[in-house]
Structures are given as structure tokens and as C-alpha cells.
Amino acid sequence: MPIISKYSNEKIENILDEVMEVLHKNDVSVDLSLMVLGNSLTHIINSQVPTNKRQAIGEKFVKAFTASINTKDK
């Protein structure tokens, strides 16, 4: 059963394009990109998620993130 998001694909794609544009504009390497994005996620969770829900949110995110990674060339 597909997951239905409360956000439109267009909104998600527009924000992603803006984030990627900043990384490209600054000629950011893969490892620095991952560090910046990881630190952003940590900041969002620590500042906007109640303490008693942070662990579960982190675990759900890691599970969804891992499932979304392509492990084979297309």
C-alpha cells in the first residue's frame, strides 16, 4: 500500500531543488553534504520534536532512509 503524504510532490521537489542548489553553488563534496544534512536533521529533531518522541522518530527516519537507497544500478 503506497504511503500518502500530506505534502504535495511539487512542494517537496521545490524545496529539494533549493537545498541542492545551495550545495551545488558552494561546490560541496559528498561527505560535507552528508554532514550538513545530518546536522540539519539532528537540529530539527532536537528543537522541534518532544524529547520522549525523538528516539522513535530517529529510528523511523533511519528505516525509511535505508529503504529509499538504491542498492543496484539502474
Steps between C-alpha positions, in 0.01 A plus 500: 500500500656833398574762760296816449669823603320807626748703291482530123777356287540847348566662839747228595682523165520882518657491846738221400605697191579803718706295747690328219562837332668629819722191519595524131556876520748443782667207319442278803650150501295189572637460853442866591150487348415200716643670810299818438177313429555269799563795730185664363296189580644486851418866555143457373436195719662650811324835467157402368421150626407432863781328689299184563438453124847573361634144517198357317510774235871436445446127465209546257704745295798264479273215392332711229834646390663157470204366302521791255863448401556337161736208544517402133584697189202564277 
